[in-house]
Amino acid sequence: MRLVKGRPRCLTGAGFLYCPGCHHGIVLRLVAETIDELGIAAKAVMVTSIGCSVRCWTNLDIDACQGAHGRGLAVATGIKRASPGSVVFTYQGDGDLAAIGMAETLHAAARGEAVTVIFVNNAVFGATGGQMAPTTLLGMKTSTYPEGRDARHTGYPIRVAELLASLEGVTYSARVAVNSPARVREASRAVRKAFLAQMDKEGFGIVEVLSACPVNLKLSPVEALKWIDDAMIPCFPLGVFQER
Amino acid sequence: MKGPEIAPRTMMKGNEALAEGALRGGCRFYFGYPITPQNELLEYMAVHLPRCGGVFLQTESELAAISMVYGVASTGRRAMTSSSSPGISLMQEGISYLASAELPCLIVNITRGSPGLGRITPAQSDYFQAVKGGGHGDYRLIVLAPVGVQEMADFACEAFELAERYRAPVMILGDGIVGQMMEPVRLPCPVDPGETPVARWAVGEWSRPRARRNLVLSAPLTDPELRQMNLDLQEKYHRIAQAETRYEAYRTEDAEMVIVAFGIAARLSMEAVDSLRDQGVRAGLLRPITLWPFPSRALEDLSGRVLGFLVVEMNEGQMVEDVCACSLGRAPVGFLGGGGGFVPTPAQIAKRALSMLGGVPA
Ligand code: SF4
């Protein structure tokens, strides 16, 4: 038998601290594989903040720095400016990046900071128990809007990948999903490009990954995969929105 | 990296002297957002940091500025920010994180007067915020209160040594007067940041190679670890209080009335002490240089033998609470102060001290 893929070297081996059916594990594995392939474990610095993504430092065996909710890209800016030889990336959820941290996100992108963003969009605040996020779909029920999100009251979902792609400082911006094997392979290529945007082009790279939060969606893991196809992708189309 | 270009002895504004002192202290990273009355500091850094091979960045907000400081500090490099009261309030989130992650840096607050927007009038109304925590959690900052332009430069330079010795953020708390006034200053000798030792705990490529990854964490995963982290922090604050409490005692040896004041209020009080002495009153001044750690011991010792303390502050009465606690009820504590731009004159201070001694009515 031939081993096609083993466990990425830069995973610590600690168990993933995520709920059954959660996609964080897949996304982190893709990041780990990319770090291995690019041979950058010794100079990678991960910036984590708050929400379900906060514990990713337990899984990736690389330097990590934990900032405050939403401030990931400001922290990453400081690290990259002080240590330009490092490969710096943030690992952020939608509440973190698009709600409380939108200012830091937009301005780091506009400055064209040479950092990479792994943005996990599951349309909800996961860790705090399923409240509305800026990416929550219209009509979608959350613990703070049990009747469903109403645009007249709470506005519209924010499409981060397209929004950032409109800024000149952004070198690479794409949206992917990880709800099928083919999509996982596509997502893997996008993660690699977002890192190469930083390493080869000294630019800002972001990958938005559509992801399931079965617990807060109150769906089984398999139903959640289908929900991404049926509900999320129509609102958040997959694709590459900027590549310079 | 090239060093500073300014002559060692020169006439400078307080804010500029602080900036130059920080540069000479090896600071090569500045992040800030404009707010009066500290803009000269930011503008000085904008001009001089790039010349020294450093990074100046005007940020989108104070939140971003302090988080960028957090990022640089986590690489073990010397970083600072500066702001004024409302801006410092925004930074409190990041300051609490810096304290918990035990990251060294310099934060400068050239204060405004009153809560809310305030105005740029001289005031010392951020004493509570600076010394009692400020942000969430149970932490302390080392807080230095300069009395003039010379100390603005000296403290900025020393702040990085202190911050690194204890892996803790250091704050310089000044008011509009120390920021804006000009005085001759002898600038400290420059430190070459390239020669400062590599922090063993730092993240980032420059501190490689090493066998293991480094983690800069604000909170551990489990409750026992969290408890231990809090105990370790408190133990550190205890060590800082033992070793770094600084104050200036002026003519206190035989004093029967001791004025307690910090920053510019102390400078004005010093004149009041001299004029009281001229009138035959044995007056003295105790000036806390570190507002935290507070010179409690010195005040306790004095409380056994003075007839009273007079606390002079440019706020509605904040440090006076700490002086009351230290006097242990053994000596009466009077207060002269006010918020919103009140600046006491030496004559007012002397008169209030005399009235406490039963000399003339206040
Ligand atoms: S709450 Fe949602 S996002 Fe968080 S770990 Fe569970 S499934 Fe994943």
XYZ file of C-alpha atoms and ligand atoms in Angstrom, chain A residues 18-19 22 24 52 122 126 212-216, ligand 1:
20
model
C -14.229 21.279 18.067
C -17.762 19.886 17.933
C -17.308 21.174 12.600
C -12.431 23.912 11.733
C -14.020 28.870 18.297
C -19.939 29.780 9.274
C -20.169 29.775 17.315
C -20.378 24.347 8.945
C -21.330 24.908 12.545
C -23.765 21.989 12.918
C -24.313 22.608 16.621
C -25.606 26.134 16.224
S -19.649 25.905 17.931
Fe -19.681 25.631 15.717
S -17.780 26.578 14.969
Fe -17.578 26.268 17.169
S -16.567 24.289 17.384
Fe -18.752 23.915 17.500
S -19.385 23.465 15.390
Fe -17.361 24.404 15.308
